[in-house]
């Protein structure tokens, strides 16, 4: 298929992530979705011991940190984003001791550990919510959630017109202890995920304590789920229109990105800063603009936020360039690093998302997109399996699906299981090393074709996507111009080609001591190109030596200058 050149520069020693101040500014952070990463006990569901056993793989891949999606006690109505006990590990994932061992062992390997915190809502099985239900209308425990009487003569209509992200109304009616219809409660996601009321001091105190609990366990930061949702507009006003899901991340909404959330993050920052070693907060914040996102990253708030505008830019040179510029320009005034992400557990994997013309093209573009992302200044998020070039699984039978929005109408597409299929590690029989026994179970079935995409199958094959990621991450550690800084210098390039120079400057004298050029040919045809330096890495197609060359179609190349 393709050949690439890897000739790492040896100008600077890679620094140990454990010792580096500002480690998070250019960190590559690898998302583990625990259910689907590695299953140590053979029950078909991934677990903490499984993750632990694969930590050396992550170290060798060359990432700086691991972000673990929730592994807390949960009925799993939303893959663990419905937390029943924020201080306990769900038995399906293991024990607190396993979590402790995992954190220690990761640190021993030079990997940081970021955990999810889910403060917008809990599980309907959470003790507070169960007690609030039992105690009935008027219980002070109901102040910790949004309980309201219904509208209409018999209270039969929801208190306002808000819609759940997963479809249907954002309200569910309760039953009184005597069996009669009672108040309604708000849930922006599934009915099993009641929203907390962040006006309640008890809620604020509880989360400060939960943060400390995990910080004391040694974690290096939090990914904050639905960080933009905690505070709702006073009086919970109607939206006045349907189809609210389509406005997410594009317009001001009474339940998202309210200015009141920032006070919460200022208080959280105080807690993070009490601990040594730069513990970080990463916002999952869907806001209408990069500027609104930057508000979460002011010096006394959080450290990073996901860049969903970049994820949504697709395979389009102008849109990508705009997304890069907008993010860098918005982050510079607040001094926060930009972040870049192509896939996560909520979206169609980019090897499929970017494919207009079949899986081969999808993989070619995905490889090019990865090298583009890893050449940008700031921090990059990888989603487990993208380093294997895994595609979305689009033909899961309905009976195995678990995404809660699949079961509700007019919500998020409901197809998030297709990016959560367990990882193929080795062997020739499913679950391909995901579980301990060949032929054993996996909670979602893996396609037969994944045998050839396993870690084992790709390791040592210089043309594989896994080796491309390994080379790129090794170069990123060794080459000072990658990751650092907050600028790209765009170069003149033909239509459909993005090219930029990255310059690393010394901290003392500000002098350039490393330059790199990255060019992405987004078009479907090779483009004439003057070689700017020594080729380091190409996502596809070998580069002939000499001054003039052809940049292959849908390919990214890095050169040291
Ligand atoms: C976030 C999570 C998603 C979850 C939702 C509700 O968007 O990434 O998986 O369903 O929050 O917690």
XYZ file of C-alpha atoms and ligand atoms in Angstrom:
573
model
C 0.000 0.000 0.000
C 2.119 2.873 1.204
C 5.548 3.489 2.463
C 6.702 6.246 4.715
C 9.986 7.561 5.850
C 10.834 7.812 9.477
C 14.103 9.345 10.457
C 13.711 10.783 13.919
C 15.902 13.733 14.744
C 18.119 13.225 17.727
C 18.686 16.912 18.425
C 17.009 16.891 21.816
C 16.491 14.250 24.443
C 12.857 13.300 24.996
C 11.860 14.663 28.366
C 10.080 12.460 30.841
C 6.411 13.481 31.069
C 6.594 12.948 34.802
C 9.052 15.774 35.271
C 7.928 18.332 32.762
C 6.244 21.524 33.988
C 3.268 22.414 31.790
C 3.112 18.748 30.738
C -0.498 19.121 29.657
C 0.138 21.957 27.195
C 1.262 19.633 24.424
C 0.277 16.250 25.878
C -1.084 13.474 23.706
C -3.936 12.007 25.714
C -5.339 8.592 24.886
C -8.979 7.912 25.677
C -9.778 4.484 27.065
C -13.414 3.430 27.046
C -13.094 0.808 29.788
C -15.929 -1.477 28.633
C -14.207 -1.985 25.317
C -10.473 -1.874 25.921
C -9.349 -5.125 27.543
C -11.281 -7.760 29.500
C -9.177 -9.569 32.109
C -11.822 -11.863 33.594
C -13.540 -13.113 30.442
C -17.035 -11.785 31.149
C -17.062 -9.971 27.820
C -16.751 -6.494 29.352
C -13.455 -4.654 29.658
C -12.149 -3.847 33.139
C -9.449 -2.041 35.113
C -7.139 -5.051 35.353
C -7.425 -5.387 31.597
C -6.394 -1.760 31.148
C -3.555 -2.280 33.596
C -2.222 -5.199 31.597
C -2.134 -3.052 28.468
C -0.398 -0.016 29.966
C 2.987 -1.006 28.507
C 1.341 -0.909 25.076
C 0.275 2.678 25.705
C 3.701 3.644 26.960
C 5.291 2.130 23.856
C 2.746 3.846 21.630
C 4.176 7.077 22.999
C 1.223 8.854 24.597
C 1.611 11.069 27.654
C -1.623 10.393 29.477
C -4.611 8.094 29.572
C -8.131 9.394 30.034
C -10.479 6.769 31.427
C -14.188 7.086 30.690
C -16.311 6.342 33.802
C -15.711 3.127 35.729
C -17.764 4.127 38.786
C -20.656 2.212 40.336
C -23.430 2.512 37.789
C -26.421 0.617 36.430
C -24.839 1.316 32.998
C -27.932 2.947 31.518
C -25.547 5.214 29.585
C -22.296 3.248 29.552
C -21.368 4.440 33.054
C -22.224 8.132 32.493
C -25.048 7.414 34.949
C -23.145 7.287 38.225
C -24.746 5.769 41.319
C -21.707 6.194 43.583
C -18.905 8.592 42.667
C -16.469 7.007 45.098
C -16.909 3.361 44.170
C -15.717 1.236 41.262
C -18.437 -0.758 39.551
C -17.886 -4.502 40.115
C -18.017 -5.034 36.362
C -14.793 -2.990 36.121
C -13.124 -4.213 39.329
C -12.389 -2.715 42.721
C -10.920 0.421 44.233
C -7.749 -1.551 44.770
C -7.594 -2.177 41.028
C -8.000 1.559 40.420
C -5.217 2.282 42.870
C -2.907 -0.245 41.212
C -3.747 1.067 37.783
C -2.890 4.641 38.765
C 0.370 3.634 40.428
C 1.448 1.415 37.606
C 0.647 4.044 34.991
C 2.736 6.550 36.908
C 5.558 4.037 37.119
C 5.506 3.876 33.325
C 5.531 7.651 32.983
C 1.850 7.853 32.015
C -0.553 10.298 33.644
C -4.121 9.295 34.440
C -7.155 11.472 33.837
C -10.554 10.290 35.013
C -14.033 11.354 34.023
C -16.193 13.255 36.473
C -19.912 13.454 35.707
C -21.327 16.455 37.589
C -24.339 17.412 35.471
C -26.390 14.380 36.446
C -26.192 11.131 38.350
C -27.964 7.793 38.054
C -31.577 7.527 39.144
C -30.221 4.797 41.447
C -28.011 7.310 43.280
C -28.902 7.332 46.968
C -29.817 11.049 46.977
C -32.276 10.643 44.139
C -33.833 7.477 45.553
C -34.320 9.170 48.925
C -35.728 12.295 47.271
C -38.257 10.104 45.473
C -39.198 8.216 48.622
C -39.579 11.328 50.751
C -41.977 12.908 48.261
C -42.903 16.496 47.434
C -41.442 19.013 49.853
C -38.441 16.881 50.804
C -35.326 19.070 51.099
C -33.465 16.372 49.188
C -35.490 17.343 46.121
C -33.619 20.685 46.091
C -30.552 18.790 44.914
C -32.334 18.004 41.634
C -34.823 19.874 39.487
C -38.214 18.658 40.705
C -41.194 20.719 39.526
C -44.962 20.347 39.385
C -46.293 19.689 35.897
C -48.249 22.159 33.813
C -51.922 21.802 32.895
C -54.908 21.344 35.220
C -53.734 17.964 36.506
C -50.011 18.666 36.202
C -50.016 16.270 33.277
C -47.643 18.287 31.053
C -43.883 18.727 31.545
C -42.797 21.882 33.421
C -41.171 23.340 30.292
C -40.530 22.485 26.651
C -36.912 21.345 26.924
C -35.959 18.237 24.979
C -33.602 15.488 26.069
C -30.380 15.142 24.061
C -31.304 11.481 23.733
C -34.790 12.279 22.428
C -38.230 12.944 23.917
C -38.989 15.460 26.658
C -36.264 16.353 29.179
C -38.731 15.653 32.000
C -40.160 12.480 33.524
C -43.065 12.382 35.919
C -42.607 10.682 39.267
C -45.029 8.681 41.291
C -45.843 9.787 44.823
C -45.169 7.340 47.658
C -48.953 6.656 47.692
C -48.945 5.729 43.984
C -50.578 8.926 42.660
C -48.848 10.899 39.868
C -46.321 13.303 41.353
C -43.797 15.983 40.402
C -41.581 15.899 37.345
C -37.783 15.859 37.325
C -35.367 17.223 34.745
C -32.961 15.005 32.796
C -31.152 16.519 29.835
C -30.041 12.992 28.919
C -31.790 9.668 29.668
C -34.606 9.449 32.253
C -32.140 7.367 34.300
C -29.867 10.457 34.510
C -31.549 13.120 36.698
C -29.843 16.534 36.482
C -28.341 17.949 39.660
C -29.421 21.396 40.793
C -26.148 23.301 41.104
C -27.845 26.081 43.061
C -27.866 23.599 45.958
C -24.884 24.042 48.310
C -25.013 20.313 49.067
C -24.315 19.527 45.404
C -21.416 21.962 45.264
C -19.919 20.535 48.468
C -20.363 16.977 47.336
C -18.425 17.481 44.113
C -15.621 19.348 45.818
C -15.307 16.297 48.042
C -15.473 13.881 45.074
C -12.678 15.778 43.326
C -10.505 15.548 46.423
C -11.259 11.864 46.789
C -9.794 11.039 43.358
C -7.000 13.594 43.618
C -5.980 11.920 46.878
C -5.918 8.620 44.967
C -3.274 10.230 42.774
C -5.083 11.009 39.527
C -3.637 13.774 37.358
C -6.827 15.407 36.205
C -10.498 15.257 35.320
C -12.353 15.223 32.065
C -15.519 17.055 33.023
C -18.591 15.554 31.422
C -21.160 18.054 30.104
C -19.148 20.849 31.726
C -21.339 23.410 29.989
C -24.587 22.083 31.462
C -24.407 22.462 35.214
C -26.150 25.819 35.548
C -29.565 26.361 34.006
C -31.142 29.743 33.206
C -33.103 31.086 36.171
C -36.742 30.018 36.113
C -36.034 27.262 33.545
C -37.619 29.272 30.700
C -39.184 27.596 27.666
C -37.100 27.348 24.497
C -40.125 28.123 22.360
C -39.192 25.723 19.599
C -38.663 22.051 18.855
C -35.590 20.391 17.315
C -33.366 21.749 20.063
C -30.744 19.072 19.505
C -29.766 20.749 16.254
C -28.913 23.958 18.096
C -26.348 22.304 20.363
C -22.976 23.916 20.036
C -24.261 26.595 17.661
C -26.609 28.825 19.715
C -27.161 30.133 23.210
C -29.456 27.751 25.098
C -31.087 28.127 28.527
C -29.628 24.816 29.700
C -26.100 25.051 28.273
C -23.137 27.407 28.558
C -24.738 29.722 31.112
C -22.331 32.242 32.599
C -22.959 30.882 36.096
C -20.897 27.734 35.392
C -17.638 29.660 35.561
C -17.868 30.277 39.283
C -17.948 26.498 39.761
C -14.782 25.984 37.738
C -12.996 28.753 39.580
C -13.707 26.894 42.795
C -12.544 23.594 41.224
C -9.336 25.213 40.028
C -8.588 26.177 43.600
C -8.827 22.509 44.563
C -6.701 21.281 41.643
C -4.021 23.804 42.530
C -3.851 22.557 46.119
C -2.228 19.399 44.757
C 1.322 19.146 43.459
C 2.230 18.245 39.901
C -0.227 20.290 37.809
C -3.481 18.379 38.043
C -5.757 19.462 35.229
C -9.399 19.983 34.378
C -10.583 19.328 30.814
C -14.004 20.604 29.843
C -16.376 18.740 27.602
C -18.034 22.011 26.717
C -20.300 22.418 23.719
C -20.493 26.140 23.107
C -21.452 28.251 20.098
C -17.935 29.559 19.448
C -14.254 29.135 20.209
C -14.442 32.387 22.207
C -17.180 31.000 24.429
C -15.070 27.868 24.928
C -12.078 30.011 25.878
C -14.103 31.373 28.815
C -13.724 27.978 30.482
C -9.946 28.271 30.160
C -9.258 31.588 31.790
C -6.239 31.489 34.064
C -8.290 30.732 37.179
C -10.566 28.129 35.551
C -9.839 24.915 33.645
C -6.784 23.885 31.629
C -8.205 22.509 28.411
C -11.468 22.033 26.549
C -12.307 19.695 23.719
C -12.345 21.297 20.309
C -15.489 19.955 18.731
C -15.412 22.589 16.001
C -12.221 20.944 14.713
C -13.767 17.478 14.928
C -16.693 18.760 12.876
C -14.599 20.437 10.173
C -14.508 17.280 8.040
C -12.260 16.812 5.027
C -12.225 20.350 3.735
C -9.105 22.493 3.509
C -10.858 25.820 4.120
C -12.981 24.559 6.995
C -9.978 22.937 8.648
C -7.840 26.014 8.311
C -10.636 28.161 9.717
C -11.137 25.792 12.665
C -7.400 25.826 13.418
C -7.122 29.616 13.216
C -10.273 30.259 15.221
C -9.152 27.980 17.992
C -5.586 29.292 18.190
C -6.805 32.897 18.067
C -9.399 32.278 20.785
C -7.014 30.464 23.121
C -4.049 32.845 22.853
C -5.590 35.660 24.945
C -6.377 33.263 27.811
C -3.025 31.508 27.520
C -4.609 28.065 27.174
C -3.360 25.416 24.769
C -5.565 24.455 21.851
C -6.681 20.857 21.738
C -7.413 18.676 18.744
C -9.557 15.595 18.496
C -10.836 13.446 15.656
C -12.804 10.713 17.417
C -14.300 9.762 20.769
C -16.898 7.400 22.200
C -19.783 9.624 21.045
C -19.063 10.086 17.342
C -18.594 7.961 14.221
C -14.943 6.929 13.999
C -13.102 9.252 11.633
C -11.839 6.452 9.377
C -15.513 6.061 8.428
C -16.639 9.661 8.880
C -14.064 10.957 6.418
C -14.767 8.273 3.809
C -16.776 9.635 0.930
C -15.745 6.865 -1.390
C -15.296 3.646 0.555
C -13.140 2.331 3.378
C -9.773 2.559 1.591
C -10.220 6.254 1.108
C -11.460 6.569 4.690
C -8.293 4.984 6.026
C -6.056 7.071 3.756
C -7.737 10.260 4.942
C -7.742 9.129 8.570
C -3.978 8.592 8.445
C -3.464 11.998 6.870
C -5.812 13.620 9.403
C -3.835 12.074 12.259
C -0.543 13.527 11.040
C -2.168 16.926 10.541
C -3.590 16.859 14.064
C -0.296 15.766 15.606
C 1.575 18.614 13.903
C -0.650 21.330 15.373
C 0.391 23.275 18.460
C -1.256 22.152 21.675
C -2.608 18.925 23.013
C -4.122 16.066 21.008
C -6.694 13.490 22.049
C -6.655 10.004 20.563
C -9.543 7.594 20.908
C -8.689 3.946 21.512
C -8.420 2.022 18.258
C -7.844 4.996 15.973
C -4.165 4.063 15.999
C -5.268 0.770 14.430
C -7.275 2.605 11.777
C -10.450 0.968 13.082
C -13.555 1.888 11.135
C -17.002 2.405 12.635
C -18.986 -0.829 12.869
C -22.105 0.106 10.966
C -23.941 -3.210 10.868
C -24.458 -4.073 14.531
C -27.727 -5.956 14.933
C -30.394 -4.038 16.860
C -30.546 -6.650 19.613
C -26.956 -5.996 20.739
C -27.213 -2.209 20.776
C -27.027 -0.433 24.130
C -26.835 3.297 23.366
C -29.790 4.778 25.286
C -30.641 7.206 22.509
C -31.187 4.211 20.205
C -34.301 3.472 22.220
C -35.734 6.995 22.159
C -37.106 8.939 19.183
C -35.626 12.059 17.615
C -32.556 12.196 19.806
C -28.836 11.940 19.178
C -28.449 9.431 16.344
C -28.544 6.490 18.753
C -25.746 4.749 16.940
C -22.867 5.333 19.330
C -22.284 1.609 19.843
C -20.511 1.388 16.477
C -17.463 3.248 17.810
C -17.437 1.262 21.063
C -16.766 -2.216 19.688
C -13.979 -3.937 21.687
C -10.380 -3.539 20.552
C -8.664 -6.394 18.646
C -5.308 -7.162 20.249
C -4.066 -10.461 18.857
C -4.873 -13.929 17.578
C -7.061 -15.184 14.808
C -10.315 -15.798 16.631
C -12.701 -13.264 18.170
C -12.534 -11.557 20.579
C -8.932 -11.217 19.286
C -7.296 -10.957 22.673
C -9.871 -8.512 24.054
C -10.798 -11.273 26.509
C -8.546 -14.006 27.882
C -10.042 -16.910 25.909
C -10.300 -17.360 22.149
C -13.952 -17.810 21.298
C -14.968 -16.036 24.531
C -17.576 -13.303 24.733
C -17.368 -9.606 23.948
C -20.217 -7.276 24.820
C -20.428 -6.107 21.215
C -19.400 -8.427 18.364
C -16.244 -7.547 16.404
C -16.235 -7.822 12.608
C -14.206 -10.767 11.195
C -12.076 -8.298 9.274
C -10.665 -6.964 12.547
C -8.383 -10.000 12.737
C -6.096 -8.208 10.300
C -6.310 -4.937 12.235
C -5.174 -6.279 15.599
C -2.206 -4.813 17.430
C -0.323 -8.039 16.798
C -1.147 -8.054 13.082
C 0.038 -4.461 12.634
C 3.085 -4.447 14.876
C 6.316 -4.452 12.927
C 4.607 -3.793 9.592
C 6.062 -0.436 8.499
C 3.021 0.270 6.359
C 0.500 -0.253 9.132
C -1.468 2.529 10.756
C -0.217 1.451 14.171
C 3.412 1.921 13.113
C 2.507 5.275 11.559
C 1.125 6.445 14.916
C 4.137 5.050 16.767
C 6.516 6.909 14.461
C 4.499 10.115 14.654
C 4.350 10.049 18.445
C 8.057 9.240 18.718
C 8.855 12.198 16.452
C 6.539 14.424 18.423
C 8.480 13.647 21.565
C 11.805 14.217 19.925
C 11.110 17.168 17.679
C 10.685 20.403 19.615
C 8.608 22.117 16.913
C 5.751 19.642 17.279
C 3.172 20.372 19.926
C 4.863 23.458 21.335
C 3.739 27.047 20.977
C 0.456 28.617 19.994
C 0.980 29.510 16.333
C 1.166 28.005 12.883
C 2.702 29.908 9.999
C 0.612 29.126 6.928
C 2.578 28.693 3.701
C 1.503 29.404 0.139
C 0.003 26.209 -1.220
C -2.098 25.085 -4.167
C -5.888 24.815 -3.768
C -6.861 21.941 -1.524
C -3.453 21.800 0.137
C -2.800 23.014 3.667
C 0.826 23.708 4.481
C 2.318 25.331 7.527
C 5.585 25.821 9.299
C 6.047 25.156 12.999
C 8.910 26.757 14.848
C 10.092 25.794 18.292
C 11.657 28.612 20.274
C 13.937 28.269 23.244
C 12.396 29.323 26.532
C 15.261 31.678 27.401
C 16.290 33.509 24.251
C 13.176 32.933 22.120
C 15.458 31.844 19.256
C 14.199 29.285 16.784
C 15.849 25.953 17.413
C 13.717 23.624 15.397
C 11.450 23.975 12.396
C 9.072 21.623 10.766
C 6.852 21.888 7.719
C 3.611 19.941 7.514
C 1.646 19.721 4.269
C -1.674 17.996 3.728
C -2.941 17.328 0.244
C -6.697 17.066 0.714
C -7.368 16.655 -2.986
C -7.819 13.359 -4.805
C -4.821 13.906 -7.094
C -1.065 14.313 -6.565
C 0.152 17.910 -6.366
C 3.539 19.317 -7.466
C 5.438 20.458 -4.428
C 8.866 21.825 -3.668
C 10.424 19.757 -0.946
C 11.181 22.100 1.937
C 13.636 19.940 3.847
C 14.393 16.473 5.080
C 11.305 14.242 4.960
C 10.395 12.840 8.355
C 7.147 11.038 7.902
C 4.413 10.545 5.350
C 0.923 9.193 5.916
C 1.010 7.421 2.557
C 3.155 7.113 -0.530
C 6.908 7.316 -0.546
C 8.531 10.634 -1.337
C 11.198 10.605 -3.992
C 14.376 12.416 -2.982
C 15.155 15.712 -4.683
C 13.829 19.242 -4.609
C 10.614 18.863 -6.536
C 8.242 16.097 -5.718
C 4.642 15.132 -5.934
C 2.605 15.264 -2.790
C 0.431 12.163 -3.098
C -3.368 12.477 -2.988
C -4.981 12.642 0.471
C -1.656 12.508 2.237
C 0.139 14.449 4.954
C 3.924 14.782 5.041
C 6.239 16.214 7.686
C 9.667 17.653 6.852
C 12.386 18.855 9.175
C 13.708 22.195 7.969
C -21.215 13.201 27.455
C -20.614 11.834 27.241
C -21.647 10.933 26.661
C -22.798 10.832 27.625
C -23.332 12.206 27.982
C -24.215 12.147 29.176
O -21.567 13.825 26.277
O -19.477 11.950 26.439
O -21.149 9.661 26.375
O -23.823 10.072 27.058
O -22.295 13.097 28.316
O -23.449 11.904 30.315
